Coordinates of C-alpha atoms and ligand atoms in Angstrom, one line a residue:
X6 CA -15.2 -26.3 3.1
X7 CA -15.0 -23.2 0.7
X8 CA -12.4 -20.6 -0.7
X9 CA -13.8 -17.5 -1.8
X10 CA -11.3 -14.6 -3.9
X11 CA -11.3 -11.4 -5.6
X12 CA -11.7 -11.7 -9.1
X13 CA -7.9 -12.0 -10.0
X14 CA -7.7 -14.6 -7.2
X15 CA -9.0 -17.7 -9.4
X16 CA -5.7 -19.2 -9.6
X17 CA -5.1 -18.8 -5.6
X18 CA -8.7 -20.5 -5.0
X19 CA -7.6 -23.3 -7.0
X20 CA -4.6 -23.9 -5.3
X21 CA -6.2 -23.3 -1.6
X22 CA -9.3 -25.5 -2.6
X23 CA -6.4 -27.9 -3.3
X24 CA -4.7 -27.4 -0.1
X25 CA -7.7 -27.7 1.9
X26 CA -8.4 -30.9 0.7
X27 CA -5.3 -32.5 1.8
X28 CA -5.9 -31.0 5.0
X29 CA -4.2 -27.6 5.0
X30 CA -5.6 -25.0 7.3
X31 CA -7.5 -22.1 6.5
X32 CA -4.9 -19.5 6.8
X33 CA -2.0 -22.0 4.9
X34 CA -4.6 -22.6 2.2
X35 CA -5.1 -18.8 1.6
X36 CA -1.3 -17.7 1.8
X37 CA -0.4 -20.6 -0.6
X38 CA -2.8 -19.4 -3.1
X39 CA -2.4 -15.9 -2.8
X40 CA 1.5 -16.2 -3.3
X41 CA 1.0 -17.8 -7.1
X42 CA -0.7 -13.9 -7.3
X43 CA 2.2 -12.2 -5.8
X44 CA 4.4 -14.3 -8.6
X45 CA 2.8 -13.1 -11.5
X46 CA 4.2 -10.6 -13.3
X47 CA 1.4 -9.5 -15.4
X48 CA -0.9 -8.7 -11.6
X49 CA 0.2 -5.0 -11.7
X50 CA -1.1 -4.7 -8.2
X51 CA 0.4 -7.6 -6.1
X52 CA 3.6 -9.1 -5.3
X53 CA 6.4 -8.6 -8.0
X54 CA 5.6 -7.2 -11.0
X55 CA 3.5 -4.6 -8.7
X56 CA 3.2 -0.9 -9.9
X57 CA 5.8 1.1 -7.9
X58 CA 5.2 4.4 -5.4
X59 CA 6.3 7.7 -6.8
X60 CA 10.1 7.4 -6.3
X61 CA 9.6 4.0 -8.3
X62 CA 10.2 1.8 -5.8
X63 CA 7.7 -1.6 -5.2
X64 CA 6.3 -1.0 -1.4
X65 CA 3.7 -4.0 -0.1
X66 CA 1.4 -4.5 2.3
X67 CA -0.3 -7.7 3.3
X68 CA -1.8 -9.6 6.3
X69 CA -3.2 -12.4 7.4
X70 CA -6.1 -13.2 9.9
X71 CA -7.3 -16.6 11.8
X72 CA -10.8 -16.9 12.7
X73 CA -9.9 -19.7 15.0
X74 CA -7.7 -18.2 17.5
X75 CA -8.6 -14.8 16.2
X76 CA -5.2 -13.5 15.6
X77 CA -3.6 -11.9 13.2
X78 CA -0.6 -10.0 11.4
X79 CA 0.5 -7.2 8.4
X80 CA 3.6 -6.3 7.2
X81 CA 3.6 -2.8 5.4
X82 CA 5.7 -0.8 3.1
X83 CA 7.7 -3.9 3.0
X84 CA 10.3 -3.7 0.0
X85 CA 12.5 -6.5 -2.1
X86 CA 10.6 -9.3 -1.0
X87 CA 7.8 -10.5 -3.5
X88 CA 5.8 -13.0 -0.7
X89 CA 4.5 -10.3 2.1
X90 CA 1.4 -12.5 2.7
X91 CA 3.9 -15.3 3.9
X92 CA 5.8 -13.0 6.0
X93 CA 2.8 -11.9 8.0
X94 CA 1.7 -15.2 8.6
X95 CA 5.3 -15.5 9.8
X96 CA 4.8 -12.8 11.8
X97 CA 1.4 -14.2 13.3
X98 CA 2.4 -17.2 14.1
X99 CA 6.6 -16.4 15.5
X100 CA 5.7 -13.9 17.7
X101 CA 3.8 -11.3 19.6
X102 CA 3.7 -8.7 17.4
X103 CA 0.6 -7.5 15.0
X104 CA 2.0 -5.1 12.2
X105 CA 5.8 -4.3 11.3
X106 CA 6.6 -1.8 8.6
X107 CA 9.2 -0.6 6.1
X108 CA 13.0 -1.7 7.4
X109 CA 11.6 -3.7 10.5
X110 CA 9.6 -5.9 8.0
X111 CA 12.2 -6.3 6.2
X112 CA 14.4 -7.4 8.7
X113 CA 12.1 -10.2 10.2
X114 CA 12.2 -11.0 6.6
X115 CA 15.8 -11.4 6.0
X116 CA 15.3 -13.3 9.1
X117 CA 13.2 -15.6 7.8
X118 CA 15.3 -16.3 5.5
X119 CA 12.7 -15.0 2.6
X120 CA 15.2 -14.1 -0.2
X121 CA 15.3 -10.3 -1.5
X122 CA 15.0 -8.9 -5.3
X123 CA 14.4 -5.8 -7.2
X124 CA 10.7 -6.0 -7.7
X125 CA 10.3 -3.3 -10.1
X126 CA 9.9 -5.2 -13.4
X127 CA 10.7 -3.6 -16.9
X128 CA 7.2 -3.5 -17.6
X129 CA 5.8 -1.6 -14.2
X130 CA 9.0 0.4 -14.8
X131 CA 7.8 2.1 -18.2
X132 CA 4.6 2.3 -16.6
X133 CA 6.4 4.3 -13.6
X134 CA 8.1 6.7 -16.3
X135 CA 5.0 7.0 -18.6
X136 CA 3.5 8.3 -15.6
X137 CA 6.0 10.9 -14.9
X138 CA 6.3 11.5 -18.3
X139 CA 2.8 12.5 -18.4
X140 CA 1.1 13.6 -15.0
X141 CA 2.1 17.2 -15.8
X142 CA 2.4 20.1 -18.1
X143 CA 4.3 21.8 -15.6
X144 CA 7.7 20.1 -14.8
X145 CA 10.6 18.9 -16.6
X146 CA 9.2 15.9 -18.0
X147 CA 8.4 16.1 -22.1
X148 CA 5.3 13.6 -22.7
X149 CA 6.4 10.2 -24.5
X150 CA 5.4 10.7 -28.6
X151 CA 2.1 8.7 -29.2
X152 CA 3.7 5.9 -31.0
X153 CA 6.5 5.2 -28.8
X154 CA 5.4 1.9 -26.5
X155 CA 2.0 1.5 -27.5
X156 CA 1.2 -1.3 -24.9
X157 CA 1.9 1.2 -21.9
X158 CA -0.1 4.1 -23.7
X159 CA -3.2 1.8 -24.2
X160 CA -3.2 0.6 -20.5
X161 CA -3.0 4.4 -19.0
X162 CA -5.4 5.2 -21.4
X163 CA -7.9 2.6 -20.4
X164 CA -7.4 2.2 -16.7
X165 CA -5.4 5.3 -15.4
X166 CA -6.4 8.3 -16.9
X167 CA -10.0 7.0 -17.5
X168 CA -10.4 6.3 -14.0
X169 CA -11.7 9.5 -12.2
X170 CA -9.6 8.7 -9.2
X171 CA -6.5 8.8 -11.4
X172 CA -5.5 6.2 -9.4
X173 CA -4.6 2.6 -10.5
X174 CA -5.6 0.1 -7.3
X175 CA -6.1 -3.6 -7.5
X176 CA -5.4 -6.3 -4.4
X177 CA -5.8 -10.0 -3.7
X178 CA -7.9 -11.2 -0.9
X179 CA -8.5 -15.3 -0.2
X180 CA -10.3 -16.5 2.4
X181 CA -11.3 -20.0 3.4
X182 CA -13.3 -22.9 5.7
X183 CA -11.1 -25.4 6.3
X184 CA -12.1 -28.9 7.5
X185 CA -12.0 -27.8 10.8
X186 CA -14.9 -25.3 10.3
X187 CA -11.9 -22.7 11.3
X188 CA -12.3 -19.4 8.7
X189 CA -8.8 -17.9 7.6
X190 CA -7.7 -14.9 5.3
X191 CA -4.9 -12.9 3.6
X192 CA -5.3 -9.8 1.5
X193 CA -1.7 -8.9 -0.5
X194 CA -1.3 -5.4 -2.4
X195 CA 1.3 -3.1 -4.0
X196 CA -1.1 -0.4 -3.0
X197 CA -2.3 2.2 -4.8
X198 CA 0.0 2.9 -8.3
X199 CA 2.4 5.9 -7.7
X200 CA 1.5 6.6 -4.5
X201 CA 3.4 8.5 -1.7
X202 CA 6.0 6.9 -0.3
X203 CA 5.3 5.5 2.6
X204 CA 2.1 5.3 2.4
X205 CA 0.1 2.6 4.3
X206 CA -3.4 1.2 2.7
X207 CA -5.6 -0.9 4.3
X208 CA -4.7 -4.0 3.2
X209 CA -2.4 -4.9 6.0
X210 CA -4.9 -3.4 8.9
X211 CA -7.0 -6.1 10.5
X212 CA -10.2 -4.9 10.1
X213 CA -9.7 -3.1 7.2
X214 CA -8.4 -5.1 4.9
X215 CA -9.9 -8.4 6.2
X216 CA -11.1 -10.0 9.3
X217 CA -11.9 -13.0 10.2
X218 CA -13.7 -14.5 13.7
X219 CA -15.2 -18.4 13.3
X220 CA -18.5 -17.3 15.5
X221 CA -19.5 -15.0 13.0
X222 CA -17.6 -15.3 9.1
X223 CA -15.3 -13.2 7.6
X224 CA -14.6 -10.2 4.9
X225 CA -12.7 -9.1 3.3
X226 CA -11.9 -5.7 1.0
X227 CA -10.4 -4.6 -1.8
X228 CA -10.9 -1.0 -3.5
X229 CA -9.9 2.4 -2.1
X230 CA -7.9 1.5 1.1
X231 CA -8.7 5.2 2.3
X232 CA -12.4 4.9 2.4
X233 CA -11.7 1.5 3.9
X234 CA -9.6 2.8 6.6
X235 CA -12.1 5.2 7.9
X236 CA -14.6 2.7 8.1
X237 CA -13.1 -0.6 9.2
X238 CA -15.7 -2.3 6.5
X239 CA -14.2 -6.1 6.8
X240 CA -15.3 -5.8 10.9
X241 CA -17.8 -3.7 10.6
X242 CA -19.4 -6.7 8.3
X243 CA -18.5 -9.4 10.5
X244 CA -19.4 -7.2 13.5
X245 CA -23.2 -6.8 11.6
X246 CA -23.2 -11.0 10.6
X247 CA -22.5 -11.2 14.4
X248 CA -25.5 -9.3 15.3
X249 CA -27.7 -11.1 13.0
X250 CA -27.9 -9.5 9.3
X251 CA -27.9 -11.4 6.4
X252 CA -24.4 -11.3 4.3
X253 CA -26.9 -8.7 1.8
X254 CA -27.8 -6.3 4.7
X255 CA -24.6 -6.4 6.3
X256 CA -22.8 -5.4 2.8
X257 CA -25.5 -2.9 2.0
X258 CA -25.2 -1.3 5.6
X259 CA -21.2 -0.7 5.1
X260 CA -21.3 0.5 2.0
X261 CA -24.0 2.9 2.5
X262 CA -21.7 4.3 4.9
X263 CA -19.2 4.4 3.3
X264 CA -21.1 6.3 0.3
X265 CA -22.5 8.6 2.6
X266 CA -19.3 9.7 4.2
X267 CA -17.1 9.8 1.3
X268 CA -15.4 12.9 0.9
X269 CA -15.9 16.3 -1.0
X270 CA -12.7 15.5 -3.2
X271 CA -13.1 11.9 -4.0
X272 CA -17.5 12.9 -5.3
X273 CA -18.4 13.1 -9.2
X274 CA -20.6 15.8 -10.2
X275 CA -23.8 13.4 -9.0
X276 CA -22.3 13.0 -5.6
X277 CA -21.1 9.8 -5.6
X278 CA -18.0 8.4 -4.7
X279 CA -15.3 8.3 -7.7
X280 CA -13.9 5.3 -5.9
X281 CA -15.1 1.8 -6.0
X282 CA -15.3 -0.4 -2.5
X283 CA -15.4 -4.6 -2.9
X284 CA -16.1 -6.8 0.3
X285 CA -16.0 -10.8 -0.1
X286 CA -18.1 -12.2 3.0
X287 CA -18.6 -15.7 4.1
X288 CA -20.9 -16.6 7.2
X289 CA -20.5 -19.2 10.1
X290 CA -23.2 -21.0 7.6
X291 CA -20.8 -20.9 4.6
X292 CA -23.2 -18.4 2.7
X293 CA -20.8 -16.3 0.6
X294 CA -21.4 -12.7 -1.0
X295 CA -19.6 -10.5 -3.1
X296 CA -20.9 -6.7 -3.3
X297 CA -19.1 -3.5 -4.1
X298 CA -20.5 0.2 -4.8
X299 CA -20.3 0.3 -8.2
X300 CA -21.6 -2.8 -10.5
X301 CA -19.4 -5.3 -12.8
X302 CA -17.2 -6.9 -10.1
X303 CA -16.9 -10.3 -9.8
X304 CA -16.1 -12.8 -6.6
X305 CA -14.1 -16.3 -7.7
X306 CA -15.6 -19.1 -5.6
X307 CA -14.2 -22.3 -4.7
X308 CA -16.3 -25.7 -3.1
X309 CA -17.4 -29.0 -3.7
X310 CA -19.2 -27.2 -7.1
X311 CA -16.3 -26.7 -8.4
X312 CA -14.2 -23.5 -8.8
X313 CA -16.3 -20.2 -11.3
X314 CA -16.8 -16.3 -11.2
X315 CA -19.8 -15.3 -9.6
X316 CA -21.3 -11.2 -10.1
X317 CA -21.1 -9.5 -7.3
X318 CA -23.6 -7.3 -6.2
X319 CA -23.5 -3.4 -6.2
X320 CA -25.0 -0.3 -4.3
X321 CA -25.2 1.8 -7.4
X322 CA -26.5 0.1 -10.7
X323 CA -26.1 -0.1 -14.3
X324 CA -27.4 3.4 -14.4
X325 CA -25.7 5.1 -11.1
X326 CA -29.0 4.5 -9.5
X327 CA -29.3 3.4 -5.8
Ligands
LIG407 N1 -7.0 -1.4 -1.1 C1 -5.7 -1.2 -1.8 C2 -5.0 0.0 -1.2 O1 -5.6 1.0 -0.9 C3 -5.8 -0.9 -3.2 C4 -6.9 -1.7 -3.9 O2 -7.4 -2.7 -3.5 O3 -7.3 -1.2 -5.0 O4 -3.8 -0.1 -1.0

């Protein structure tokens, strides 16, 4: 048995390590972790508390993926209810359907009985009209002074406008071996920060966003769900594990790609991709691998070891070197 995370997933391999012990299954494990990250305010990329799209309203996106039966479900654009990971796996396991979006997830919810709230909290709300305030010189917003809400200054300074994307992104992706040797996943997002409405990542696309097949392991991705999209990384790794590459060359392989077809807009002056790209692989033999394009990332790791933060490892080094 083993639970592997994204970084801000510690909490939700704790609880699916848990989960699996007293005999959960994979996919059960996963969602119950993941949903303590869709609970916490302070995540300003999952589940409530999750930065809003431009219009300032919370959209998610989240699916789930059993390696057993090799099925799986998304929900996308899905608004007012803070647990989209549980209503895919609803969605996987009630009917025959593989992706609902916008007011026909929201239905199923409301269905489900899931209960429905204003996501938006007041702090992703300042952040919403800091961003307005300040995105332009050329509308009819006046920018905040420098001393009013420091705390919302300091983050945009540090993670938005610093980033050369200009984009804030962040997901949650659990995945898991269950006693039964069966692999399961979820992966659980806001989506990118500000973002058009409407707009669909890859964190509810099977195959993007996470994939998951018991002959061969799973992945799963967090990072620019555009770049993801176009390459289908999570199967596209599984896919290579299939074929015989170690969890290393399989990573390497996608990301490369990746690299190499990144677009004109999205290069720095180097040619590189302004975007970062994270897939979380474990194999059929329980070997699991963190790697993303750019270093300093981090995969949380749950087994008989004990639960820790392992470094990932990267296409691009300290340096920007290959
Ligand atoms: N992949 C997510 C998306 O594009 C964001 C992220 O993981 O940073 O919606």
């Amino acid at each position: 048995m083993k639970v592997i995370a994204s970084h801000n997933g510690m909490k939700a391999v704790e609880l699916a390590w848990d989960r699996l012990l007293a005999g959960a299954d994979a996919v059960e494990a996963c969602v119950s972790g993941v949903t303590l990250v869709e609970d916490d305010p302070d995540e300003l990329t999952v589940g409530y508390g999750g930065l809003p799209n431009e219009d300032g309203v919370v959209e998610l996106d989240a699916a789930v993926m059993n390696g057993r039966t090799r099925q799986g479900a998304g929900v996308a654009g899905l608004q007012r209810v803070r647990h989209p990971a549980r209503v895919a796996q609803r969605l996987m396991e009630q009917t025959t359907r593989v992706l609902l979006v916008g007011e026909g997830a929201l239905a199923f919810a409301r269905a489900n009985g899931f209960p429905e709230e204003e996501l938006l909290t007041d702090r992703a709300r300042r952040m919403w009209l800091y961003w307005k305030r300040t995105r332009s010189q050329h509308d009819d917003w006046l920018p905040p002074p420098r001393d009013e809400d420091l705390e919302v200054q300091t983050w945009f300074d540090r993670h938005f406008y610093r980033n050369p994307e200009s984009t804030a992104t962040g997901t949650v992706h659990c995945a898991a071996r269950d006693r039964q040797d069966d692999f399961g996943c979820v992966t659980s997002t806001s989506g990118h920060a500000f973002k058009l409405p409407g707009r669909v990542g890859d964190s509810p696309i099977l195959g993007a966003g996470l994939y998951a097949d018991n002959e061969a392991g799973t992945c799963g991705s967090i990072g620019h769900g555009e770049a993801n999209l176009q390459h289908l990384s999570s199967f596209a790794v599984v896919e290579r594990l299939r074929c015989g590459d170690t969890l290393e060359q399989a990573a390497m392989t996608v990301l490369k790609r990746v690299v190499d077809h990144c677009p004109e807009h999205l290069r720095d002056a180097r040619g590189r991709p302004k975007f970062n790209l994270q897939l979380f692989i474990m194999s059929a033999s329980e070997e699991h691998l963190g790697a993303a394009i750019w270093p300093g990332k981090q995969i949380a790791v749950g087994d008989a070891g004990g639960h820790r933060l392992e470094p990932c490892i990267s296409y691009f080094d300290a340096e920007g070197e290959q």
